Structures are given as structure tokens and as C-alpha cells.
Amino acid sequence: MSMSFDGQVAIVTGAGNGLGRSHALALAKRGAKLVINDPARNADGKSAAEDVVALITAEGGEAIANTDSVADFAAMEAMAAKALSKWGRIDVLVNNAGLLRDKSFSNMDMADFRTVVDVHLMGSTYCTKAVWAAMREQRYGRIAMTTSASGLYGSFGQANYSAAKMGLVGLMNTLHLEGAKYDIRVNCLAPIASTAMTEQILDETQHAAMTPESVSAALVYLVSRDAPERTILCAGAGSYTATKIYETDGIFLAPEDQTPENVAARIDAILDPNAQKALVDGGEQAKKFAERFLSEMPSAG
């Protein structure tokens, strides 16, 4: 069954070029009204956001441009307010805006660390906060965070980027819990595509295969009516996978045995993946630990 966004309003940040542009055009083709956010200007000096708006309206769609930085909370509130004033609702938010300031950690300027965190993590937080109340009130919303394999697994020279991208996974986890009863579904996309941000790390063959459009197929699903919940969906070059965070079953040590030497001696059992599981929230871990303590130390109960 075809996914339609007729009657829906979507905000896509960093949508002037690359993945954001691809996401926005894919949503527009399926009927969404778009806010195209991007402060960048193209080589000809024209607004990248305005160029994408022109493409959408030329095809009979509806779109408006916003050229503010996602790192400006007041500006993001104003952007959301304008969308609500024009169309009366906001159904989809795609937090895609980003930048790089790559250097090894020993050589990294802390101002560059903060800049990357401000755009990726705080920018996504600001945009989400700006639309959250409207989504709660209408009891519907779809939000996609853009994480990265660099955040999930690490990448040399990207401590700032990795920290920000993994922070978005934590943000997703909690917003999923808080938004579920309002049918606000929050997910993460971990993309790899041939864009300006990856031109230095992909060879010619990889560039040809890793189209933005292959990633946008995953993104459109993540913000559709039938979207999953709390999912990290990875996409690139036609491959689609999911990353999950599991906790091992682990071991129990009685109080008199709780020494670093005993932890070291039992590390293989602690790391044993058999019986590992994904936890629902942080409280589930606390419950697991408490129940094991009571079962191992019944006199404590």
C-alpha cells in the first residue's frame, strides 16, 4: 500500500542540499506540505532552501523556506509558529541539519566541539521542542533524528560528531516514552550517502551506489503513519539494517565478593551474549538488579 502524506505538514532541516533535499522532495511527491530549513547558499549565491521550494512548487506542491540556524531556539520556535499559522498543524519533523569539524581529539578546539554539538544535538532538541506541544495537542506526530554509525560505533577524528550523534539516540529513547500516549513516534535514521559531507571518505564506486534517494526511502517510512517506534534504522547503497542496544544477563556478586578482582575474574560471564535482551527503559535495569539481589540474598527481603 502506497504511503501518502496528503494533508500533512513536514519540517525538514538542512534540506537545501544532500540528504535533506532528497528527504524533502520525497515527502513532497507523496503530498506533504513542506517547511524547507537551511541557512546555506548555493554556489550561485542563491538560497539553497528557496531553490528547493521552487522545485516543489513547480511540481504543484506547497512549501515555504526558512533560512535560520537550528542552533537558534527562538528562530526554531518562530519557524514552527509560522507553519502552524499557515497550515494549522505539524505532522512530521525531520532533524537532518548538520556539519563537520573533524580533527583528532588531541588537536580538536573545544569551540569546534561545541559547534558540532550545538547544531546536531541541541539543534535537533530545539526543533523538537518547538513542535512538541502542537503534536501533543493534535495527538499525532512523527519525528526522525539523524544519528550516525560514527555515533553508534565511533570514528577516528570525530569525537564531537560521535558524541552528538549518540546523544540523539538517548534523546529518542526518552521522547519515545514521553510521546507514546500522544501517538508521537520518535525514531533514528543512521544514513550513509554520497553528499558533500562524505566526499572525502567514499571512493568513486561507493559514491555511485550511495544515493541520497536510497536513504530517503528509509526516512519516509520512519515518518509515515505506520512508522515503527524507537527504532535505529540504518540505510545506505540499498542496504537497510537496524541497530539495537542490548544488555547481557550478567552475574551477581554477594556483598562480601564485590571486589574489582572478582569482577575481572568473571568478566567473560558478564560479557556473555546468551540471554541478552533489549530493555524498555532505565527503570527496567534497576528492577532487574533489585530482583536478582532479592533472589540471591533472600534474607535481605
XYZ file of C-alpha atoms in Angstrom:
301
model
C 0.000 0.000 0.000
C 1.406 3.382 -1.036
C 2.434 5.786 1.740
C 0.622 9.083 1.435
C 1.270 12.340 3.270
C -1.736 14.175 1.838
C -2.899 16.833 4.276
C 0.236 16.530 6.379
C 2.809 19.204 7.146
C 6.503 18.343 7.430
C 9.552 20.312 8.531
C 12.898 19.147 7.175
C 16.047 20.807 8.489
C 19.209 21.080 6.443
C 17.006 20.491 3.402
C 18.766 22.747 0.902
C 21.139 20.067 -0.344
C 22.156 16.450 0.107
C 20.072 14.108 2.203
C 17.735 16.811 3.498
C 16.886 17.902 -0.032
C 16.227 14.293 -1.023
C 14.026 13.749 2.043
C 12.022 16.896 1.375
C 11.440 16.103 -2.302
C 10.389 12.539 -1.440
C 7.841 13.797 1.093
C 6.556 16.469 -1.279
C 5.994 13.860 -4.013
C 3.784 11.985 -1.570
C 1.644 15.019 -0.815
C 3.232 16.664 2.209
C 3.363 20.426 2.629
C 6.959 21.362 3.458
C 8.970 23.802 5.518
C 12.442 23.747 3.965
C 15.006 24.842 6.544
C 18.576 25.643 5.528
C 20.716 28.757 6.061
C 23.147 27.752 3.287
C 23.592 29.434 -0.060
C 24.484 27.565 -3.221
C 27.457 28.331 -5.473
C 25.372 30.867 -7.403
C 24.687 32.767 -4.180
C 21.012 31.842 -4.097
C 19.307 30.454 -1.015
C 19.510 26.657 -1.018
C 16.170 26.476 0.792
C 14.478 28.759 -1.730
C 15.795 26.633 -4.585
C 14.164 23.521 -3.118
C 10.919 25.406 -2.525
C 10.950 26.410 -6.193
C 11.369 22.768 -7.242
C 8.432 21.683 -5.101
C 6.074 24.462 -6.146
C 6.954 23.920 -9.822
C 5.564 20.402 -9.412
C 2.351 21.709 -7.875
C 3.334 21.208 -4.252
C 3.308 23.605 -1.307
C 6.451 24.688 0.503
C 7.968 27.620 2.327
C 11.601 28.375 3.100
C 13.288 29.065 6.416
C 16.917 30.195 6.442
C 17.578 30.269 10.184
C 20.100 28.131 12.062
C 18.699 25.203 14.023
C 21.067 26.242 16.818
C 18.826 29.298 17.439
C 15.931 28.140 19.637
C 13.873 31.321 19.278
C 14.180 31.096 15.498
C 13.033 27.461 15.521
C 10.032 28.400 17.657
C 9.189 31.103 15.140
C 9.581 28.641 12.266
C 7.141 26.216 13.879
C 4.713 29.040 14.655
C 4.752 30.127 11.014
C 3.967 26.594 9.839
C 1.094 26.358 12.315
C -0.236 29.746 11.260
C -0.124 28.806 7.579
C -1.329 25.208 7.695
C -2.760 24.638 11.179
C -0.709 21.602 12.112
C 2.756 19.969 12.068
C 2.811 16.222 11.497
C 6.422 15.433 10.681
C 9.808 16.729 11.807
C 12.984 15.502 10.152
C 16.034 16.602 12.144
C 18.657 16.398 9.418
C 20.768 19.571 9.690
C 24.427 19.012 10.416
C 28.048 19.950 9.846
C 31.517 18.555 10.448
C 34.580 19.860 12.262
C 36.841 16.796 12.058
C 40.132 16.560 13.950
C 41.699 14.080 16.324
C 40.633 14.779 19.896
C 44.138 15.859 20.935
C 44.074 18.574 18.260
C 40.406 19.492 18.478
C 39.470 23.007 19.506
C 36.704 22.939 22.108
C 34.861 25.644 20.201
C 34.587 23.208 17.282
C 33.355 20.502 19.649
C 30.630 22.812 20.916
C 29.661 23.971 17.423
C 29.021 20.404 16.271
C 27.049 19.535 19.413
C 25.069 22.776 19.132
C 23.949 22.006 15.578
C 23.403 18.250 15.716
C 22.215 17.625 19.273
C 20.940 20.975 20.502
C 19.566 21.896 17.076
C 17.530 18.688 16.972
C 16.395 19.315 20.545
C 15.343 22.894 19.765
C 13.370 21.871 16.681
C 11.690 19.027 18.530
C 10.764 21.255 21.457
C 9.331 23.803 19.012
C 6.870 21.255 17.553
C 6.261 19.073 20.620
C 3.284 20.935 22.086
C 1.469 21.042 18.747
C 1.993 17.318 18.221
C 0.756 16.533 21.712
C -2.342 18.678 21.221
C -3.256 17.049 17.906
C -2.265 13.635 19.359
C -0.120 12.772 16.374
C 3.482 13.289 15.371
C 6.395 11.632 13.643
C 9.954 12.699 14.453
C 13.170 11.410 12.906
C 16.557 12.090 14.452
C 19.626 11.665 12.256
C 22.217 9.626 14.097
C 25.275 8.013 12.507
C 27.480 4.939 12.513
C 30.122 7.320 13.892
C 27.983 7.813 16.977
C 26.931 4.192 17.284
C 30.397 2.700 16.761
C 32.940 5.550 16.775
C 35.035 7.132 14.048
C 38.600 8.445 14.305
C 38.728 12.235 14.266
C 35.021 12.685 15.022
C 34.745 12.832 18.813
C 32.466 15.882 18.587
C 30.255 14.423 15.869
C 30.136 10.984 17.511
C 29.134 12.423 20.888
C 26.350 14.497 19.347
C 25.043 11.617 17.231
C 24.917 9.155 20.130
C 23.217 11.825 22.229
C 20.368 11.775 19.726
C 19.798 8.084 20.441
C 19.336 8.880 24.116
C 17.009 11.743 23.230
C 14.953 9.392 21.047
C 14.681 6.802 23.819
C 13.180 9.212 26.329
C 10.968 11.111 23.875
C 9.541 7.763 22.769
C 8.459 7.096 26.353
C 7.011 10.575 26.835
C 5.297 10.790 23.448
C 3.800 7.315 23.095
C 0.410 8.099 24.621
C 0.017 11.007 22.180
C 0.921 8.826 19.167
C 4.169 10.740 18.743
C 6.625 8.219 17.341
C 10.308 9.046 17.533
C 12.948 7.135 15.588
C 16.546 7.481 14.433
C 17.955 7.243 10.934
C 21.618 6.288 10.567
C 22.424 7.126 6.933
C 25.421 6.850 4.683
C 25.144 8.588 1.331
C 27.140 10.412 -1.277
C 26.890 14.035 -0.157
C 29.225 16.964 0.458
C 29.813 15.631 3.978
C 31.106 12.267 2.705
C 33.006 13.274 -0.425
C 36.371 12.771 1.304
C 35.659 9.295 2.713
C 33.974 7.457 -0.172
C 35.615 6.256 -3.390
C 34.069 6.702 -6.856
C 32.251 3.366 -6.863
C 30.821 3.964 -3.386
C 29.667 7.436 -4.375
C 27.736 5.989 -7.312
C 25.970 3.413 -5.144
C 25.231 5.503 -2.079
C 22.498 7.741 -3.410
C 20.561 10.059 -1.109
C 17.367 8.602 -2.580
C 18.186 5.136 -1.229
C 18.372 6.644 2.248
C 15.205 8.711 1.818
C 13.236 5.512 1.254
C 14.005 4.582 4.869
C 13.334 8.100 6.123
C 9.888 8.296 4.541
C 8.930 5.041 6.238
C 10.202 6.299 9.622
C 7.852 9.312 9.490
C 4.841 7.570 7.936
C 1.574 6.772 9.694
C 2.748 3.171 10.093
C 6.145 4.186 11.443
C 7.880 1.954 13.981
C 8.764 3.200 17.445
C 12.186 3.765 18.976
C 13.976 2.225 16.025
C 17.501 2.936 14.785
C 17.201 2.264 11.073
C 20.451 2.256 9.097
C 20.419 2.885 5.339
C 22.893 3.192 2.501
C 23.507 1.894 -1.027
C 20.336 -0.174 -0.934
C 21.118 -1.890 2.378
C 18.752 -1.451 5.312
C 19.637 -2.700 8.783
C 18.718 -1.956 12.385
C 20.962 -1.262 15.356
C 19.761 -2.359 18.781
C 21.184 -1.815 22.247
C 21.208 -4.961 24.385
C 22.186 -5.713 27.964
C 23.734 -9.050 28.905
C 22.230 -11.163 31.661
C 25.438 -10.760 33.615
C 26.285 -12.129 37.059
C 25.569 -11.466 40.729
C 28.189 -10.994 43.425
C 27.292 -11.109 47.114
C 28.381 -8.069 49.150
C 31.486 -9.801 50.519
C 32.527 -10.743 46.958
C 32.035 -7.318 45.356
C 35.677 -6.577 44.576
C 37.344 -5.428 41.359
C 39.302 -8.689 41.333
C 36.089 -10.731 41.241
C 34.630 -8.500 38.522
C 37.791 -9.109 36.468
C 37.674 -12.851 37.149
C 34.055 -13.075 35.951
C 34.288 -10.658 33.004
C 33.698 -13.415 30.437
C 30.424 -14.312 32.124
C 29.471 -10.641 32.342
C 30.071 -10.216 28.597
C 28.356 -13.483 27.602
C 25.711 -12.519 24.997
C 23.471 -15.504 25.763
C 20.184 -14.318 27.282
C 20.931 -10.679 26.478
C 17.863 -8.507 25.854
C 16.801 -5.001 24.959
C 15.426 -3.068 27.925
C 12.333 -0.876 27.788
C 13.686 1.948 29.959
C 16.277 2.716 32.624
C 13.923 1.592 35.368
C 13.858 -1.913 33.930
C 17.547 -2.294 34.643
C 17.057 -1.163 38.250
C 14.204 -3.666 38.624
C 16.369 -6.438 37.159
C 19.191 -5.699 39.599
C 16.847 -5.465 42.591
C 15.042 -8.710 41.761
C 18.329 -10.558 41.330
C 19.581 -9.229 44.666
C 16.442 -10.445 46.429
C 16.610 -13.855 44.766
C 20.284 -14.289 45.605
C 20.061 -12.770 49.083
C 16.589 -13.782 50.352
C 17.448 -12.779 53.913
C 17.717 -9.145 52.708
C 13.997 -9.170 51.899
